[in-house]
């Protein structure tokens, strides 16, 4: 099993295209053509984590947070980032990060938090726009199904839990092959009328090269007639944060105590309680203050996240309870999520969870 195969599997799960523009995901050090000896999964990548990987015989570290976040102008070992990179390269340990792309998918970081808290009917809090495209192609009616199946196999036609989604119309296509053409149907210089199907399918924008290649490969025509439309529809299955409901409503104090215990928090910083019951809960792993407005708009009673600044707590304005549980605490179950995903697919190498507590914050 090669490192590139692990990378492809993780990329198929949480596409790098879903990462935020400021992020740095993917393979950060190492050779993708190397064989995988073992994978160590961690939230952060530090010197101690690389040393642990070497000790356990793992030559790949998959972390949520990328150790290389900003450009490195020199690598002299003057700080922990440079020392971690040096150690990884020296010990031939590949470093791979799966960060905001894993935050953005409906089976990612936020889904795991919702699962831990027992939320039901969860959905993306702020869906991403400009993520969907529509392909319209034309093919002989007798050949349309073959082409349709080909683009489905490349990832088109999936809407949520539904697969093979498309729309078709039958009409008449006209064309006249010119000099140099090698027509599948008809002859050079002769006008043709063919019963054709017009087929429309949606797909995530990042899959476009593969979808078009599959269409061309399956199509019988020398020149395929098609066009692509950018959709304004939001992708309801990709975006920031999540919102869902508790099975039964509970009072605010009881709920915050449940959150503290379930998320193993040293402390929960929160705004004033509003004296009402909690049923709808919004959440975002990591720094999620930018979603406060979305949480209020969704009608959430509580918004669980991390890294709220002092003055940002005032923005609750008595409309919602903000519960800041800490950055590490909000994302700690991500390593179990990643390791579980890898174990579902690969049995030829060991997938291990780090035993290093990388949380830089401690509580008295």
Coordinates of C-alpha atoms in Angstrom, one line a residue:
X1 CA 0.0 0.0 0.0
X2 CA 1.5 3.3 -1.1
X3 CA 1.1 6.7 0.7
X4 CA -0.6 8.1 -2.4
X5 CA -3.4 5.5 -2.1
X6 CA -4.1 6.7 1.5
X7 CA -4.1 10.3 0.3
X8 CA -6.5 9.6 -2.5
X9 CA -8.9 7.8 -0.1
X10 CA -8.8 10.8 2.4
X11 CA -9.2 13.3 -0.5
X12 CA -12.2 11.4 -1.8
X13 CA -13.8 11.7 1.7
X14 CA -12.9 15.3 2.4
X15 CA -12.0 17.0 -0.9
X16 CA -9.2 19.5 -0.6
X17 CA -11.4 21.8 -2.7
X18 CA -13.6 22.2 0.3
X19 CA -10.7 23.7 2.4
X20 CA -10.7 27.4 3.1
X21 CA -8.5 29.6 1.0
X22 CA -6.2 30.4 3.9
X23 CA -5.7 26.7 4.8
X24 CA -2.8 24.3 3.9
X25 CA -4.1 20.8 3.6
X26 CA -2.8 17.6 1.9
X27 CA 0.7 16.1 1.9
X28 CA 3.1 18.5 3.6
X29 CA 6.3 16.4 3.7
X30 CA 7.3 13.0 2.3
X31 CA 7.1 11.0 -0.9
X32 CA 3.6 9.9 -2.0
X33 CA 5.2 6.9 -3.8
X34 CA 6.6 5.4 -0.5
X35 CA 5.1 2.3 1.0
X36 CA 2.9 2.8 4.1
X37 CA 4.4 1.1 7.2
X38 CA 1.9 2.5 9.7
X39 CA -0.2 5.6 10.2
X40 CA -0.4 7.7 13.4
X41 CA -3.4 10.0 13.7
X42 CA -3.2 13.2 15.8
X43 CA -5.0 16.5 16.2
X44 CA -1.8 18.5 16.0
X45 CA 1.6 17.6 14.6
X46 CA 4.5 18.3 17.0
X47 CA 8.0 17.1 17.6
X48 CA 6.6 14.7 20.2
X49 CA 4.1 13.3 17.7
X50 CA 6.8 12.7 15.1
X51 CA 8.9 11.0 17.7
X52 CA 6.0 8.8 18.7
X53 CA 5.4 7.9 15.1
X54 CA 9.0 6.8 14.7
X55 CA 8.9 4.8 18.0
X56 CA 5.7 3.0 16.9
X57 CA 7.0 2.2 13.4
X58 CA 4.6 4.6 11.6
X59 CA 6.0 6.5 8.6
X60 CA 2.8 8.6 8.1
X61 CA 1.2 11.1 10.4
X62 CA -2.3 12.3 9.6
X63 CA -3.2 15.4 11.6
X64 CA -6.1 17.7 11.6
X65 CA -4.1 20.9 12.0
X66 CA -1.3 21.4 9.5
X67 CA 2.1 22.0 11.0
X68 CA 3.0 24.2 8.0
X69 CA 0.3 26.9 8.0
X70 CA 2.2 29.8 6.7
X71 CA 5.1 29.9 4.3
X72 CA 8.5 28.8 5.7
X73 CA 11.3 31.2 4.6
X74 CA 13.9 29.1 6.4
X75 CA 14.2 25.8 8.2
X76 CA 16.9 26.2 10.8
X77 CA 15.1 24.7 13.8
X78 CA 14.5 28.0 15.4
X79 CA 11.0 27.2 16.4
X80 CA 8.7 24.1 17.0
X81 CA 7.4 24.2 13.4
X82 CA 10.8 24.1 11.8
X83 CA 12.0 21.5 14.3
X84 CA 9.0 19.3 13.6
X85 CA 9.5 19.5 9.8
X86 CA 13.2 18.7 10.2
X87 CA 12.4 15.7 12.3
X88 CA 9.8 14.4 9.9
X89 CA 12.2 14.7 6.9
X90 CA 15.1 13.3 8.8
X91 CA 13.1 10.3 9.9
X92 CA 11.3 9.9 6.5
X93 CA 7.9 10.5 8.1
X94 CA 5.2 11.8 5.7
X95 CA 3.0 14.6 7.2
X96 CA -0.5 14.9 5.9
X97 CA -3.1 17.5 7.1
X98 CA -6.9 17.2 6.7
X99 CA -8.2 20.4 8.2
X100 CA -11.0 22.8 7.1
X101 CA -12.0 20.3 4.3
X102 CA -12.8 17.9 7.1
X103 CA -14.6 20.7 9.0
X104 CA -16.8 21.3 5.9
X105 CA -18.2 17.9 5.1
X106 CA -21.4 16.5 6.6
X107 CA -19.6 13.4 7.9
X108 CA -16.7 15.4 9.4
X109 CA -15.6 17.1 12.6
X110 CA -18.9 18.7 13.4
X111 CA -20.9 15.5 12.7
X112 CA -18.8 13.8 15.3
X113 CA -19.4 16.5 17.9
X114 CA -23.2 16.3 17.2
X115 CA -23.0 12.5 17.6
X116 CA -21.2 12.8 21.0
X117 CA -23.9 15.2 22.2
X118 CA -26.7 13.0 20.9
X119 CA -28.1 15.5 18.4
X120 CA -30.7 14.4 15.9
X121 CA -31.8 15.8 12.5
X122 CA -28.4 17.6 12.0
X123 CA -27.6 19.7 9.0
X124 CA -25.0 22.2 7.9
X125 CA -25.3 25.5 9.6
X126 CA -23.9 27.6 6.8
X127 CA -23.9 25.7 3.5
X128 CA -21.2 26.7 0.9
X129 CA -22.2 28.4 -2.3
X130 CA -20.5 28.2 -5.7
X131 CA -19.8 24.5 -5.2
X132 CA -22.2 23.0 -7.7
X133 CA -22.2 22.7 -11.5
X134 CA -24.7 21.3 -14.0
X135 CA -23.6 19.4 -17.1
X136 CA -26.0 19.2 -20.0
X137 CA -25.0 16.8 -22.8
X138 CA -26.6 15.4 -25.9
X139 CA -26.3 11.8 -27.1
X140 CA -28.2 9.5 -29.4
X141 CA -31.2 8.1 -27.5
X142 CA -29.9 4.6 -27.8
X143 CA -26.5 5.6 -26.3
X144 CA -27.6 8.1 -23.6
X145 CA -27.9 5.6 -20.8
X146 CA -24.3 4.4 -21.3
X147 CA -23.0 8.0 -21.0
X148 CA -25.2 8.7 -18.1
X149 CA -23.8 5.7 -16.2
X150 CA -20.3 6.9 -17.0
X151 CA -20.8 10.3 -15.5
X152 CA -22.5 8.8 -12.5
X153 CA -19.4 6.6 -11.9
X154 CA -17.3 9.8 -12.0
X155 CA -19.3 11.4 -9.2
X156 CA -22.1 13.2 -11.0
X157 CA -25.8 12.9 -10.1
X158 CA -25.4 12.6 -6.4
X159 CA -27.7 14.7 -4.3
X160 CA -27.5 14.0 -0.5
X161 CA -28.4 10.3 0.0
X162 CA -29.7 9.9 -3.5
X163 CA -27.5 8.6 -6.4
X164 CA -28.1 8.4 -10.1
X165 CA -30.0 11.7 -10.2
X166 CA -30.6 13.2 -13.7
X167 CA -33.2 14.7 -16.0
X168 CA -33.7 13.7 -19.7
X169 CA -35.6 14.9 -22.7
X170 CA -35.8 13.4 -26.1
X171 CA -35.6 15.6 -29.2
X172 CA -34.0 16.0 -32.6
X173 CA -30.4 16.8 -33.1
X174 CA -29.1 18.2 -36.4
X175 CA -25.6 18.4 -37.8
X176 CA -23.6 18.3 -41.0
X177 CA -20.1 16.7 -40.8
X178 CA -17.5 18.9 -42.5
X179 CA -14.3 18.0 -44.3
X180 CA -11.9 16.1 -42.1
X181 CA -14.7 14.8 -39.8
X182 CA -15.0 11.2 -38.9
X183 CA -18.7 11.0 -38.0
X184 CA -20.1 8.1 -36.1
X185 CA -23.4 8.8 -37.7
X186 CA -23.9 10.1 -41.2
X187 CA -21.5 11.2 -43.9
X188 CA -19.3 14.2 -44.7
X189 CA -21.3 17.0 -46.3
X190 CA -24.7 15.4 -45.6
X191 CA -27.1 16.9 -43.2
X192 CA -28.3 14.5 -40.5
X193 CA -31.3 14.4 -38.1
X194 CA -30.8 12.1 -35.1
X195 CA -33.2 11.3 -32.2
X196 CA -31.1 12.4 -29.2
X197 CA -31.5 12.6 -25.5
X198 CA -30.7 15.8 -23.6
X199 CA -29.4 14.8 -20.2
X200 CA -28.8 17.1 -17.2
X201 CA -26.8 16.1 -14.1
X202 CA -25.3 18.0 -11.1
X203 CA -21.9 17.5 -9.6
X204 CA -19.5 19.1 -7.2
X205 CA -17.2 21.6 -9.1
X206 CA -14.0 19.9 -8.1
X207 CA -15.1 16.7 -9.9
X208 CA -15.4 18.4 -13.2
X209 CA -12.3 17.1 -15.0
X210 CA -13.2 13.5 -14.2
X211 CA -16.9 13.9 -15.1
X212 CA -16.0 15.4 -18.5
X213 CA -13.4 12.7 -19.2
X214 CA -15.9 10.0 -18.4
X215 CA -18.5 11.6 -20.7
X216 CA -16.1 11.8 -23.6
X217 CA -14.9 8.3 -23.1
X218 CA -18.4 6.8 -23.1
X219 CA -19.8 8.9 -25.9
X220 CA -19.9 7.6 -29.4
X221 CA -19.6 11.0 -31.2
X222 CA -16.3 12.4 -32.4
X223 CA -17.4 15.9 -31.1
X224 CA -19.6 15.8 -28.0
X225 CA -22.2 18.5 -27.7
X226 CA -22.4 19.7 -24.1
X227 CA -22.4 22.8 -21.9
X228 CA -21.7 23.6 -18.2
X229 CA -23.7 25.9 -16.0
X230 CA -22.6 27.3 -12.6
X231 CA -25.4 26.9 -10.1
X232 CA -26.3 29.4 -7.4
X233 CA -27.7 26.6 -5.3
X234 CA -26.0 26.1 -2.0
X235 CA -24.5 22.7 -1.3
X236 CA -26.5 21.6 1.7
X237 CA -24.0 18.9 2.5
X238 CA -20.8 21.0 2.6
X239 CA -20.2 24.1 4.7
X240 CA -19.5 25.5 8.2
X241 CA -20.9 24.3 11.5
X242 CA -23.9 22.2 12.2
X243 CA -27.3 22.5 13.9
X244 CA -29.5 19.8 15.3
X245 CA -32.0 19.0 18.0
X246 CA -31.8 17.2 21.3
X247 CA -34.2 14.2 21.6
X248 CA -35.9 16.0 24.5
X249 CA -35.5 19.6 25.8
X250 CA -33.5 20.2 29.0
X251 CA -32.8 23.3 31.1
X252 CA -29.7 25.3 30.2
X253 CA -27.7 24.4 33.3
X254 CA -28.2 20.7 32.9
X255 CA -27.3 20.9 29.2
X256 CA -24.1 22.8 29.8
X257 CA -23.1 20.2 32.5
X258 CA -23.7 17.5 30.0
X259 CA -21.6 19.2 27.4
X260 CA -18.7 19.7 29.9
X261 CA -18.8 16.0 30.8
X262 CA -19.3 14.7 27.2
X263 CA -16.5 16.9 25.8
X264 CA -14.1 16.4 28.7
X265 CA -13.8 20.2 29.2
X266 CA -11.7 21.8 31.9
X267 CA -14.1 24.7 31.9
X268 CA -17.1 26.0 29.8
X269 CA -17.1 29.7 29.3
X270 CA -20.6 30.9 28.6
X271 CA -22.9 33.9 28.4
X272 CA -25.6 34.5 30.9
X273 CA -28.3 31.8 31.0
X274 CA -31.6 32.9 29.7
X275 CA -33.9 30.8 31.9
X276 CA -35.3 28.6 29.2
X277 CA -35.0 25.1 27.9
X278 CA -32.5 23.9 25.3
X279 CA -33.8 21.9 22.3
X280 CA -32.0 23.2 19.2
X281 CA -28.2 23.3 19.3
X282 CA -25.7 24.9 16.9
X283 CA -22.0 23.9 17.0
X284 CA -18.7 24.4 15.3
X285 CA -15.4 22.7 16.1
X286 CA -12.5 25.1 16.6
X287 CA -12.9 28.8 16.2
X288 CA -16.5 29.4 15.3
X289 CA -17.4 32.9 16.4
X290 CA -18.0 33.9 12.8
X291 CA -21.1 31.6 12.8
X292 CA -22.9 33.3 15.7
X293 CA -25.3 35.1 13.4
X294 CA -26.1 31.9 11.6
X295 CA -26.8 30.1 14.9
X296 CA -29.2 32.9 16.0
X297 CA -30.9 32.9 12.6
X298 CA -31.3 29.1 12.8
X299 CA -33.2 29.5 16.1
X300 CA -30.6 27.7 18.2
X301 CA -30.9 27.9 22.0
X302 CA -27.1 27.3 22.5
X303 CA -24.1 27.7 20.3
X304 CA -21.1 25.5 21.2
X305 CA -17.7 26.4 19.8
X306 CA -14.3 27.8 20.9
X307 CA -12.0 30.8 20.8
X308 CA -14.6 33.5 21.5
X309 CA -13.0 36.8 22.4
X310 CA -14.2 38.8 25.4
X311 CA -16.2 41.4 23.4
X312 CA -17.7 38.8 21.1
X313 CA -19.7 37.4 24.0
X314 CA -21.7 40.6 24.1
X315 CA -22.9 39.8 20.6
X316 CA -25.3 37.1 22.0
X317 CA -27.5 40.0 23.1
X318 CA -29.8 37.7 25.1
X319 CA -30.8 35.8 22.0
X320 CA -28.7 32.7 22.5
X321 CA -26.3 31.1 25.0
X322 CA -22.7 31.0 23.8
X323 CA -20.8 28.0 25.2
X324 CA -17.0 28.2 24.6
X325 CA -15.6 24.8 25.4
X326 CA -12.0 25.3 24.1
X327 CA -10.4 24.6 20.8
X328 CA -8.7 21.3 21.6
X329 CA -11.8 20.1 23.5
X330 CA -14.1 20.8 20.6
X331 CA -12.0 18.8 18.1
X332 CA -10.5 16.1 20.3
X333 CA -12.7 13.3 18.8
X334 CA -11.5 14.1 15.3
X335 CA -8.6 11.6 15.7
X336 CA -11.1 8.8 16.4
X337 CA -13.1 9.9 13.3
X338 CA -10.1 9.8 11.0
X339 CA -8.7 6.6 12.4
X340 CA -12.1 4.9 12.1
X341 CA -12.3 6.0 8.5
X342 CA -8.9 4.6 7.6
X343 CA -9.5 1.3 9.4
X344 CA -12.7 0.8 7.4
X345 CA -10.6 0.8 4.2
X346 CA -7.1 -0.4 5.0
X347 CA -6.0 -3.6 6.8
X348 CA -2.5 -3.9 5.4
X349 CA -1.0 -1.5 7.9
X350 CA -1.7 -0.4 11.5
X351 CA -3.6 2.8 12.2
X352 CA -2.8 4.2 15.6
X353 CA -4.1 7.1 17.8
X354 CA -1.5 9.4 19.3
X355 CA -1.0 9.1 23.0
X356 CA 0.5 12.6 23.1
X357 CA -1.8 15.3 24.5
X358 CA -1.1 18.2 22.2
X359 CA -3.4 20.7 24.0
X360 CA -1.2 23.7 24.7
X361 CA -3.8 25.0 27.2
X362 CA -3.9 23.8 30.8
X363 CA -6.3 24.5 33.7
X364 CA -5.8 24.8 37.4

